[in-house]
Amino acid sequence: MNQTEPDFWVLEYVTITKDPRTGLVVAIGGTERAADILQRTGGFVTAPGPRGDYHRLPHGLPLAEQRLKATGASHALLAAGHSVHLDPVLNMLATPDGDRDAALRYLTQLAERVSAAETSSKVAEVLTEVAAPVHGLLPLTREVIVRAWIASSDLQGATPGEEPEPVARLGSTANSLSEAARVILHARNHAARPTQPPTTAPAPGRASSPVSRRR
């Protein structure tokens, strides 16, 4: 008995993903009904593409808002009977490797914030997140390196100052991170200063010459 392949409504399938080249969240596939759901529940807009129109979220949205809109739209599509693939990076409800994913999202968000900064104070805010003395990314990373240095020395039974060269360099790396944090904080303090308006030079012909003053 020959079995025939079932008919699939391919156009009902919707893929919501983040384009790695542009950083845009795009929705590919689906019918007009799916497009309506994307626009109403996710705020997607229609954009022309080389193979026809597609949907995307507006430019410039923070990562957290991208994930919120993409997750909401995917659930609305599923509830309406559509088949949906949602990029795990955009899924707010995904739990595997949650801590690591959260850290990656945080770093991505910082990069997006500093790229979109319109004032030096906004740049200073991001630099503070990177190098703040207690909870900054660099000091916390330095703490990990220091603990790895101590653990490696203990596991190899090395006394202080007699560690193998690769292990000993972990200590110098920790010092380099401290210096890097100091440099970044110095730049942060500079960026946080109020911007002084540029001084305007006198217009040509307005300044009097010594000869005219003598007259």
N, CA and C of each residue as an Amber inpcrd file, in Angstrom:
protein
   645
   0.8540000  -1.1990000   0.0000000   0.0000000   0.0000000   0.0000000
   0.8870000   1.2460000   0.0000000   0.6730000   2.0650000  -1.0080000
   1.4670000   3.2800000  -1.1100000   0.8850000   4.3680000  -0.2020000
   1.7790000   4.9770000   0.5780000   1.3590000   6.0640000   1.4590000
   1.6710000   7.3980000   0.8030000   0.7140000   8.2500000   0.8000000
   0.9150000   9.5790000   0.2190000   1.3150000  10.5650000   1.3040000
   2.1000000  11.5410000   0.9030000   2.5250000  12.5710000   1.8510000
   1.3560000  13.4940000   2.1740000   1.2070000  13.8930000   3.4200000
   0.1160000  14.8130000   3.7650000   0.3560000  16.1870000   3.1650000
  -0.7060000  16.9130000   3.0000000  -0.6080000  18.2940000   2.5090000
  -0.3390000  19.2270000   3.6830000   0.7190000  20.0090000   3.5550000
   1.0490000  20.9940000   4.5740000   0.7980000  22.3860000   4.0210000
   0.1950000  23.2070000   4.8530000  -0.0110000  24.6020000   4.4770000
   1.2430000  25.3820000   4.8880000   2.2260000  25.3690000   3.9780000
   3.5290000  25.9400000   4.3170000   3.4200000  27.4110000   4.6850000
   2.4920000  28.1240000   4.0380000   2.3690000  29.5580000   4.3130000
   1.9090000  29.8450000   5.7300000   1.3750000  28.8300000   6.4170000
   0.9440000  29.0400000   7.7950000   2.1260000  29.0990000   8.7570000
   3.3070000  28.6740000   8.3250000   4.4720000  28.6440000   9.2070000
   5.1070000  30.0330000   9.2820000   5.3900000  30.4560000  10.4890000
   5.9990000  31.7720000  10.7140000   7.2880000  31.5800000  11.5090000
   8.3450000  32.2080000  11.0460000   9.6220000  32.1970000  11.7680000
   9.9170000  33.6080000  12.2570000  10.1220000  33.7550000  13.5570000
  10.4910000  35.0460000  14.1460000  11.9160000  34.9110000  14.6540000
  12.8090000  35.7000000  14.0920000  14.2210000  35.5560000  14.4300000
  14.9100000  36.9120000  14.4010000  16.1290000  36.9430000  14.9080000
  16.9190000  38.1760000  14.9020000  18.0050000  38.0510000  13.8470000
  17.9720000  38.9490000  12.8790000  18.9460000  38.9120000  11.7980000
  20.3220000  39.3010000  12.3320000  21.3370000  38.4190000  12.2060000
  22.6430000  38.7270000  12.8010000  23.3670000  39.8840000  12.1240000
  23.0380000  40.1700000  10.8710000  23.7450000  41.2330000  10.1610000
  23.2290000  42.6100000  10.5270000  21.9160000  42.7430000  10.6130000
  21.3220000  44.0560000  10.8740000  20.8670000  44.2330000  12.3130000
  20.6990000  43.1180000  13.0550000  20.1780000  43.2060000  14.4130000
  18.6810000  43.3950000  14.4770000  18.0030000  43.3780000  13.3220000
  16.5510000  43.5550000  13.3030000  15.8470000  42.2470000  13.6330000
  14.7110000  42.3510000  14.2940000  13.8560000  41.1870000  14.5420000
  12.8730000  41.0980000  13.3820000  12.9240000  39.9890000  12.6470000
  12.1040000  39.8430000  11.4540000  11.1790000  38.6400000  11.6100000
  10.0410000  38.7210000  10.9440000   9.0810000  37.6180000  10.8950000
   8.8990000  37.2380000   9.4360000   9.1560000  35.9710000   9.1270000
   9.1230000  35.4900000   7.7460000   8.0480000  34.4220000   7.6330000
   7.2750000  34.5000000   6.5420000   6.2230000  33.5200000   6.3130000
   4.8990000  33.9780000   6.8990000   3.9020000  33.1080000   6.7570000
   2.5870000  33.4370000   7.3010000   1.6470000  34.0360000   6.2730000
   0.3870000  34.0650000   6.6160000  -0.6580000  34.5950000   5.7500000
  -0.9910000  36.0230000   6.1600000  -1.9960000  36.5960000   5.4760000
  -2.4400000  37.9410000   5.8520000  -2.9930000  37.9450000   7.2720000
  -3.5860000  36.8410000   7.6590000  -4.1000000  36.7430000   9.0350000
  -2.9490000  36.7890000  10.0350000  -1.8580000  36.0950000   9.7180000
  -0.6830000  36.1410000  10.5890000  -0.0840000  37.5380000  10.6120000
  -0.0620000  38.2030000   9.4620000   0.4690000  39.5650000   9.4050000
  -0.3440000  40.4960000  10.2940000  -1.6590000  40.3110000  10.2970000
  -2.5240000  41.1300000  11.1450000  -2.1790000  40.9300000  12.6190000
  -1.9370000  39.6800000  13.0090000  -1.6000000  39.3850000  14.4090000
  -0.2490000  39.9880000  14.7640000   0.7240000  39.8550000  13.8700000
   2.0500000  40.4180000  14.1130000   1.9680000  41.9240000  14.3300000
   1.1500000  42.5910000  13.5300000   1.0610000  44.0420000  13.6320000
   0.3000000  44.4790000  14.8810000  -0.7640000  43.7580000  15.2050000
  -1.5950000  44.1750000  16.3400000  -0.9690000  43.8310000  17.6800000
  -0.3910000  42.6340000  17.8100000   0.0960000  42.1870000  19.1160000
   1.5840000  42.4220000  19.3290000   2.3390000  42.5410000  18.2450000
   3.7810000  42.6970000  18.3960000   4.3330000  44.0120000  17.9270000
   3.5080000  44.8180000  17.2620000   4.0070000  46.0920000  16.7580000
   4.9120000  45.9530000  15.5540000   4.8240000  44.8150000  14.8350000
   5.6390000  44.6270000  13.6360000   5.1410000  45.5510000  12.5270000
   6.0570000  45.9250000  11.6490000   5.7110000  46.7570000  10.4960000
   6.0790000  45.9960000   9.2260000   5.3890000  46.3270000   8.1410000
   5.6630000  45.6990000   6.8530000   6.8280000  46.4010000   6.1750000
   7.7310000  45.6120000   5.5960000   8.8880000  46.1710000   4.8980000
   9.0830000  45.4040000   3.5970000   9.4980000  46.0890000   2.5110000
   9.7170000  45.3940000   1.2420000  11.0240000  44.6130000   1.2680000
  10.9980000  43.4080000   0.7310000  12.1900000  42.5820000   0.6600000
  12.4260000  42.1050000  -0.7570000  13.5780000  41.4850000  -1.0220000
  13.8840000  41.0380000  -2.3880000  12.9300000  39.9620000  -2.8940000
  12.2780000  39.2440000  -1.9900000  11.3400000  38.2020000  -2.4050000
   9.9150000  38.5010000  -1.9270000   9.6220000  39.7500000  -1.7690000
   8.2960000  40.1370000  -1.3140000   8.3430000  40.7770000   0.0640000
   7.2150000  41.2660000   0.5110000   7.1500000  41.9400000   1.8070000
   7.4060000  40.9670000   2.9580000   7.9920000  41.4860000   4.0040000
   8.1750000  40.7340000   5.2370000   7.8460000  41.6670000   6.3890000
   7.9200000  41.1610000   7.5910000   7.5980000  41.9710000   8.7610000
   8.8270000  42.0860000   9.6600000   8.9490000  43.2080000  10.3050000
  10.0540000  43.4310000  11.2420000   9.5970000  44.3780000  12.3310000
  10.3310000  44.3290000  13.4530000  10.1020000  45.3150000  14.5090000
  10.7730000  46.6220000  14.1260000  10.2990000  47.7470000  14.6510000
  10.9260000  49.0340000  14.3190000  12.3890000  49.0810000  14.7270000
  13.1390000  49.9340000  14.0510000  14.5510000  50.1280000  14.3730000
  14.6960000  50.7230000  15.7730000  15.8320000  50.4140000  16.3950000
  16.2180000  51.0940000  17.6280000  15.5700000  50.6100000  18.9010000
  14.8350000  49.4980000  18.8650000  14.2180000  49.0090000  20.0990000
  15.2630000  48.3580000  20.9940000  15.2160000  48.5900000  22.3090000
  16.1220000  47.8720000  23.2260000  15.8720000  46.3700000  23.1510000
  16.8870000  45.5960000  23.5170000  16.7750000  44.1410000  23.4310000
  15.6120000  43.6190000  24.2650000  15.4090000  44.1700000  25.4600000
  14.3240000  43.6880000  26.3180000  12.9680000  43.8920000  25.6460000
  12.7960000  45.0140000  24.9560000  11.5220000  45.2750000  24.2830000
  11.3640000  44.3940000  23.0500000  12.4620000  44.1260000  22.3640000
  12.4120000  43.1990000  21.2310000  11.9230000  41.8230000  21.6850000
  12.4730000  41.3470000  22.7960000  12.1010000  40.0230000  23.2920000
  10.6440000  39.9970000  23.7500000  10.2140000  41.0710000  24.4080000
   8.8350000  41.1400000  24.8840000   7.8510000  41.0890000  23.7140000
   8.1070000  41.8850000  22.6790000   7.2050000  41.9450000  21.5340000
   7.2310000  40.6440000  20.7410000   8.4210000  40.0780000  20.5330000
   8.5210000  38.8420000  19.7560000   7.8440000  37.6830000  20.4790000
   8.0450000  37.5900000  21.7970000   7.4180000  36.5100000  22.5690000
   5.8990000  36.6700000  22.5760000   5.4120000  37.8980000  22.7620000
   3.9710000  38.1300000  22.7610000   3.3470000  37.7960000  21.4190000
   4.0110000  38.1950000  20.3230000   3.4770000  37.9090000  18.9920000
   3.4550000  36.4100000  18.7160000   4.4990000  35.6940000  19.1360000
   4.5460000  34.2500000  18.8750000   3.4270000  33.5240000  19.6030000
   3.1280000  33.9250000  20.8200000   2.0580000  33.2680000  21.5720000
   0.6890000  33.6060000  20.9880000   0.5280000  34.8230000  20.4950000
  -0.7340000  35.1760000  19.8490000  -0.9250000  34.3690000  18.5650000
   0.1500000  34.1590000  17.8110000   0.0760000  33.3470000  16.5950000
  -0.2520000  31.8980000  16.9200000   0.3880000  31.3590000  17.9510000
   0.1010000  29.9760000  18.3540000  -1.3550000  29.8200000  18.7850000
  -1.8510000  30.7990000  19.5280000  -3.2400000  30.7310000  19.9810000
  -4.2120000  30.7810000  18.8200000  -3.8080000  31.4140000  17.7200000
  -4.6720000  31.5120000  16.5430000  -4.5190000  30.3150000  15.6090000
  -3.6770000  29.3520000  15.9880000  -3.5400000  28.1350000  15.1950000
  -2.3930000  28.1150000  14.2230000  -1.5120000  29.1130000  14.2750000
  -0.3560000  29.1300000  13.3840000   0.7940000  28.3290000  14.0000000
   1.6400000  27.7900000  13.1470000   2.8640000  27.1480000  13.6010000
   3.9750000  28.1960000  13.6040000   4.7000000  28.2820000  14.7220000
   5.6640000  29.3660000  14.8940000   6.9890000  28.8060000  15.3870000
   8.0850000  29.2930000  14.7860000   9.4130000  29.0700000  15.3520000
   9.9120000  30.4040000  15.8780000  10.1870000  30.4630000  17.1750000
  10.6970000  31.6780000  17.8000000  12.1580000  31.4760000  18.1580000
  13.0050000  32.3600000  17.6660000  14.4340000  32.3040000  17.9880000
  14.6020000  32.2670000  19.5060000  15.3510000  31.2740000  20.0490000
  15.5310000  31.1990000  21.5100000  16.0850000  32.4720000  22.1300000
  16.8750000  33.2330000  21.3620000  17.4230000  34.4870000  21.8830000
  16.3100000  35.4750000  22.2090000  15.1730000  35.3380000  21.5190000
  14.0630000  36.2720000  21.7040000  12.9970000  35.7560000  22.6540000
  13.1370000  34.5350000  23.1030000  12.1020000  33.9160000  23.9370000
  12.2940000  34.3040000  25.3980000  11.3820000  35.1130000  25.9080000
  11.4850000  35.5600000  27.2950000  11.2360000  34.4320000  28.2940000
  10.6050000  33.3560000  27.8420000  10.2480000  32.2600000  28.7430000
  11.2420000  31.1210000  28.7030000  12.2920000  31.2420000  27.8890000
  13.2880000  30.1670000  27.8060000  14.0930000  30.1110000  29.0920000
  14.3060000  28.9060000  29.6080000  15.0290000  28.7570000  30.8730000
  16.3810000  28.0550000  30.7700000  16.6720000  27.1930000  29.7580000
  17.9750000  26.5500000  29.7440000  19.0970000  27.5750000  29.6780000
  20.1490000  27.3310000  30.4630000  21.3010000  28.2380000  30.5180000
  20.8620000  29.6770000  30.7970000  19.8840000  29.8020000  31.6960000
  19.3010000  31.1130000  31.9420000  20.3080000  32.1490000  32.3970000
  21.2060000  31.7800000  33.3270000  22.1750000  32.7510000  33.8310000
  23.1180000  33.2100000  32.7320000  23.5980000  32.2590000  31.9430000
  24.5260000  32.6160000  30.8680000  23.8290000  33.4570000  29.8140000
  22.6130000  33.0650000  29.4400000  21.8610000  33.8330000  28.4580000
  21.5860000  35.2430000  28.9610000  21.2750000  35.3540000  30.2560000
  21.0250000  36.6820000  30.8280000  22.2780000  37.5460000  30.7600000
  23.4510000  36.9340000  31.0270000  24.7050000  37.6890000  30.9570000
  24.9790000  38.1490000  29.5310000  24.7340000  37.2680000  28.5600000
  24.9570000  37.6420000  27.1630000  24.0010000  38.7470000  26.7360000
  22.7570000  38.6500000  27.1790000  21.7900000  39.6990000  26.8430000
  22.1980000  41.0290000  27.4660000  22.7140000  40.9720000  28.6850000
  23.1480000  42.1850000  29.3760000  24.2850000  42.8580000  28.6030000
  25.2710000  42.0600000  28.1540000  26.3790000  42.6230000  27.3920000
  25.9000000  43.1880000  26.0650000  24.9900000  42.4720000  25.4120000
  24.4440000  42.9660000  24.1510000  23.7060000  44.2760000  24.3670000
  22.9560000  44.3530000  25.4650000  22.2080000  45.5660000  25.7710000
  23.1480000  46.7440000  26.0130000  24.2700000  46.4990000  26.7200000
  25.2310000  47.5770000  26.9500000  25.8090000  48.0740000  25.6320000
  26.1430000  47.1340000  24.7360000  26.6890000  47.5280000  23.4320000
  25.6760000  48.3540000  22.6520000  24.4070000  47.9660000  22.7030000
  23.3650000  48.7110000  22.0000000  23.1560000  50.0910000  22.6260000
  23.2100000  50.1410000  23.9540000  23.0200000  51.4300000  24.6250000
  24.1070000  52.4230000  24.2560000  25.3640000  51.9510000  24.2530000
  26.4520000  52.8920000  23.9770000  26.4720000  53.2610000  22.4920000
  26.0210000  52.3530000  21.6180000  25.9480000  52.6790000  20.1930000
  24.8730000  53.7300000  19.9380000  23.8030000  53.6970000  20.7320000
  22.6940000  54.6430000  20.5420000  22.8440000  55.9050000  21.3770000
  23.9380000  56.0260000  22.1310000  24.1090000  57.1710000  23.0280000
  24.1520000  58.4760000  22.2360000  23.4010000  59.4490000  22.6980000
  23.3620000  60.7580000  22.0480000  24.0480000  61.8340000  22.8740000
  24.4410000  61.5040000  24.0980000  25.1660000  62.4520000  24.9460000
  26.3170000  61.7230000  25.6180000  27.3110000  62.4870000  26.0330000
  28.4500000  61.8760000  26.7130000  28.0510000  61.2990000  28.0620000
  27.0130000  61.8390000  28.6780000  26.5530000  61.2980000  29.9580000
  26.0030000  59.8880000  29.7820000  25.3730000  59.6090000  28.6310000
  24.8780000  58.2600000  28.3520000  26.0430000  57.2920000  28.1840000
  27.1210000  57.7520000  27.5500000  28.3260000  56.9270000  27.4420000
  28.8990000  56.6600000  28.8280000  28.9010000  57.6850000  29.6720000
  29.4140000  57.5290000  31.0300000  28.6240000  56.4820000  31.8060000
  27.3140000  56.4270000  31.5980000  26.4920000  55.4330000  32.2960000
  26.9200000  54.0100000  31.9400000  27.1970000  53.7730000  30.6650000
  27.6190000  52.4340000  30.2440000  29.0090000  52.1110000  30.7960000
  29.9150000  53.0860000  30.7390000  31.2600000  52.8580000  31.2770000
  31.2100000  52.5700000  32.7750000  30.2650000  53.1690000  33.4760000
  30.1000000  52.8860000  34.9000000  29.7070000  51.4250000  35.1040000
  28.8020000  50.9140000  34.2510000  28.4130000  49.5100000  34.3440000
  29.6200000  48.5950000  34.1300000  30.5390000  49.0160000  33.2800000
  31.6990000  48.1810000  32.9630000  32.7290000  48.1840000  34.0840000
  32.9850000  49.3440000  34.6760000  34.1400000  49.4630000  35.5630000
  33.8260000  49.9370000  36.9670000  32.5660000  49.9880000  37.3790000
  32.2470000  50.4050000  38.7490000  33.0350000  49.5540000  39.7450000
  33.5740000  50.1710000  40.8040000  34.5210000  49.4680000  41.6880000
  34.0130000  48.1770000  42.3000000  32.7290000  48.0790000  42.6330000
  32.2320000  46.8850000  43.3280000  31.5200000  45.9340000  42.3830000
  30.5190000  46.4440000  41.6590000  29.6850000  45.5790000  40.8320000
  29.9110000  45.7750000  39.3410000  30.9880000  46.4330000  38.9410000
  31.2860000  46.5810000  37.5190000  31.7160000  45.2670000  36.9020000
  31.5630000  45.1780000  35.5890000  31.9070000  43.9350000  34.8990000
  33.3860000  43.5870000  35.0410000  34.2560000  44.5760000  34.8900000
  35.6910000  44.2830000  34.9800000  36.1220000  43.8580000  36.3840000
  35.7310000  44.5700000  37.4510000  36.0990000  44.0960000  38.7890000
  35.5580000  42.7030000  39.0970000  34.3430000  42.3980000  38.6430000
  33.8010000  41.0560000  38.8800000  34.5820000  40.0110000  38.0890000
  34.9740000  40.3590000  36.8590000  35.7910000  39.4410000  36.0670000
  37.1530000  39.2410000  36.7130000  37.7180000  40.3290000  37.2510000
  39.0050000  40.2220000  37.9430000  38.8980000  39.2590000  39.1240000
  37.7730000  39.3270000  39.8470000  37.5850000  38.4270000  40.9850000
  37.5810000  36.9700000  40.5360000  36.9740000  36.6910000  39.3930000
  36.9790000  35.3240000  38.8580000  38.4020000  34.8840000  38.5370000
  39.1830000  35.7690000  37.9000000  40.5660000  35.4320000  37.5300000
  41.4180000  35.1900000  38.7720000  41.2610000  36.0240000  39.7840000
  42.0380000  35.8530000  41.0170000  41.7220000  34.5130000  41.6750000
  40.4370000  34.1740000  41.7240000  40.0610000  32.9030000  42.3490000
  40.5610000  31.7170000  41.5300000  40.5490000  31.8740000  40.1830000
  41.0920000  30.8060000  39.3390000  42.5970000  30.6550000  39.5600000
  43.2870000  31.7680000  39.7450000  44.7230000  31.7390000  40.0130000
  45.0040000  31.0060000  41.3290000  44.2570000  31.3530000  42.3580000
  44.4550000  30.7050000  43.6630000  44.1160000  29.2270000  43.5840000
  42.9980000  28.8880000  42.9290000  42.5950000  27.4860000  42.8330000
  43.6100000  26.6710000  42.0420000  44.1140000  27.2240000  40.9420000
  45.1010000  26.5060000  40.1290000  46.3830000  26.2650000  40.9140000
  46.8160000  27.2770000  41.6570000  48.0320000  27.1220000  42.4700000
  47.8430000  26.0520000  43.5380000  46.6850000  26.0630000  44.2020000
  46.4240000  25.0720000  45.2460000  46.3430000  23.6630000  44.6800000
  45.6720000  23.4960000  43.5520000  45.5120000  22.1650000  42.9710000
  46.8390000  21.5870000  42.4780000  47.7510000  22.4560000  42.0770000
  49.0530000  21.9870000  41.6180000  50.0910000  21.9620000  42.7460000
  49.6700000  22.3280000  43.9560000  50.5710000  22.2870000  45.1030000
  51.7030000  23.2810000  45.0130000  51.5000000  24.3760000  44.3010000
  52.5710000  25.3640000  44.1420000  52.5220000  26.3800000  45.2670000
  53.6780000  26.7670000  45.7460000  53.7600000  27.8080000  46.7630000
  53.7490000  29.1740000  46.0760000  53.3030000  30.2230000  46.7860000
  53.2760000  31.5570000  46.1750000  54.6370000  31.9480000  45.6280000
  54.6590000  32.4090000  44.3830000  55.8990000  32.8150000  43.7330000
  56.5830000  31.6910000  42.9940000  56.0900000  30.4550000  43.1300000
  56.7120000  29.3250000  42.4450000  55.7320000  28.6040000  41.5220000
  54.6530000  29.2680000  41.1450000  53.6710000  28.6520000  40.2590000
  54.2650000  28.4870000  38.8610000  53.7420000  27.5090000  38.1000000
  54.1280000  27.4190000  36.6860000  53.8070000  28.7190000  35.9670000
  54.5750000  29.0060000  34.9330000  54.4590000  30.2960000  34.2610000
  53.0400000  30.6140000  33.7900000  52.2990000  29.6580000  33.1710000
  50.9280000  30.0010000  32.7570000  50.0300000  30.3850000  33.9280000
  50.2090000  29.7090000  35.0780000  49.4000000  30.0310000  36.2500000
  49.8140000  31.3780000  36.8260000  51.1130000  31.6240000  36.8630000
  51.5930000  32.8890000  37.4070000  51.0780000  34.0770000  36.5940000
  50.9130000  33.8800000  35.2940000  50.4450000  34.9860000  34.4560000
  48.9960000  35.3490000  34.7440000  48.2460000  34.4260000  35.3630000
  46.8920000  34.7850000  35.7700000  46.9230000  35.9440000  36.7630000
  47.9190000  35.9140000  37.6610000  48.0410000  37.0030000  38.6270000
  48.3090000  38.3350000  37.9490000  49.2000000  38.3360000  36.9610000
  49.4860000  39.5870000  36.2510000  48.2870000  40.0320000  35.4210000
  47.5110000  39.0620000  34.9340000  46.2980000  39.4140000  34.1960000
  45.2990000  40.1170000  35.1000000  45.1840000  39.6500000  36.3410000
  44.2990000  40.3040000  37.2970000  44.7310000  41.7520000  37.5270000
  46.0380000  41.9800000  37.6110000  46.5340000  43.3530000  37.7740000
  46.2130000  44.2070000  36.5480000  46.3140000  43.5870000  35.3620000
  46.0010000  44.3220000  34.1330000  44.5260000  44.7250000  34.0990000
  43.6530000  43.8410000  34.5920000  42.2280000  44.1710000  34.6300000
  41.9640000  45.3320000  35.5900000  42.6920000  45.3540000  36.7080000
  42.5400000  46.4720000  37.6430000  42.9560000  47.7830000  36.9900000
  44.0580000  47.7520000  36.2450000  44.5250000  48.9590000  35.5600000
  43.5350000  49.3790000  34.4820000  42.9710000  48.3870000  33.7580000
  41.9900000  48.7020000  32.7240000  40.7520000  49.3570000  33.3390000
  40.3110000  48.8530000  34.4770000  39.1520000  49.4360000  35.1490000
  39.4480000  50.8710000  35.5700000  40.6710000  51.1170000  36.0310000
  41.0460000  52.4770000  36.4430000  41.0090000  53.4350000  35.2470000
  41.5410000  52.9770000  34.1120000  41.5470000  53.8120000  32.9010000
  40.1150000  54.1040000  32.4430000  39.2480000  53.0850000  32.4780000
  37.8630000  53.2590000  32.0350000  37.1160000  54.2130000  32.9620000
  37.3640000  54.1030000  34.2750000  36.7030000  55.0190000  35.2050000
  37.1770000  56.4560000  34.9940000  38.4460000  56.6110000  34.6620000
  38.9480000  57.9550000  34.3660000  38.2300000  58.5250000  33.1390000
  38.0600000  57.6920000  32.1080000  37.3260000  58.1300000  30.9210000
  35.8600000  58.3850000  31.2490000  35.3130000  57.5790000  32.1440000
  33.9240000  57.7660000  32.5620000  33.7490000  59.1150000  33.2400000
  34.6770000  59.4720000  34.1380000  34.5860000  60.7560000  34.8200000
  34.6700000  61.9190000  33.8360000  35.5130000  61.7480000  32.8180000
  35.6490000  62.7950000  31.8090000  34.3520000  62.9310000  31.0040000
  33.7630000  61.7800000  30.6400000  32.5340000  61.8090000  29.8440000
  31.3590000  62.3630000  30.6440000  31.3940000  62.1980000  31.9690000
  30.2770000  62.6340000  32.8020000  30.2670000  64.1440000  33.0340000
  31.3600000  64.8260000  32.7140000  31.3940000  66.2740000  32.9220000
  30.4330000  66.9690000  31.9670000  29.8050000  68.0410000  32.4240000
  28.9260000  68.8040000  31.5160000  29.7140000  69.3210000  30.3270000
  29.1300000  69.2290000  29.1640000  29.7900000  69.6980000  27.9470000
  29.7820000  71.2170000  27.9100000  30.9610000  71.7820000  27.7210000
  31.0630000  73.2340000  27.6440000  30.8000000  73.6890000  26.2090000
  29.9710000  74.7170000  26.0340000  29.7260000  75.2030000  24.6650000
  31.0100000  75.7450000  24.0630000  31.2430000  75.5250000  22.7840000
  32.4710000  76.0140000  22.1510000  32.5190000  77.5390000  22.1380000
  33.6940000  78.0790000  22.3360000  33.8690000  79.5360000  22.2910000
  33.8550000  79.9810000  20.8400000  33.1730000  81.0570000  20.5780000
  33.0780000  81.5630000  19.2100000  34.1220000  82.6430000  18.9990000
  34.8000000  82.5480000  17.8850000  35.8190000  83.5510000  17.5530000
  35.1340000  84.8230000  17.0670000  35.7590000  85.9840000  17.2560000
  35.1610000  87.2430000  16.7690000  34.9620000  87.1970000  15.2620000
  33.8870000  87.7760000  14.8050000  33.6170000  87.7980000  13.3650000
  34.6720000  88.6260000  12.6570000  35.0420000  88.2280000  11.4520000
  36.0750000  88.9870000  10.7120000  35.6510000  90.4340000  10.5120000
  36.6130000  91.3520000  10.7300000  36.3470000  92.7630000  10.5150000
  35.7700000  93.4770000  11.7110000  35.4430000  92.7160000  12.7920000
  34.8400000  93.3380000  13.9580000  35.8870000  93.8560000  14.9270000
  37.0430000  93.1500000  15.0120000  38.0750000  93.5440000  15.9740000
  38.8240000  94.7740000  15.4460000  39.0740000  95.6990000  16.3370000
  39.8040000  96.9070000  15.9240000  41.2820000  96.6530000  15.9840000
  42.0010000  97.2240000  15.0410000  43.4560000  97.0710000  14.9980000
  44.0990000  98.1130000  15.8720000  45.3880000  97.9020000  16.2540000
  46.0870000  98.9240000  17.0580000  46.1150000 100.2610000  16.3620000
  46.1910000 100.2630000  14.9990000  46.2590000 101.5220000  14.2770000
  44.9620000 102.2980000  14.4270000  43.7990000 101.5600000  14.2830000
  42.5250000 102.2490000  14.3950000  42.3030000 102.7830000  15.7720000
  42.7950000 102.0670000  16.8110000  42.6240000 102.5590000  18.1620000
  43.4150000 103.8490000  18.3810000  44.6240000 103.9550000  17.7380000
  45.4250000 105.1750000  17.9180000  44.7350000 106.3770000  17.2750000
  43.9690000 106.0900000  16.2290000  43.2630000 107.2040000  15.6150000
  42.1180000 107.6780000  16.4900000
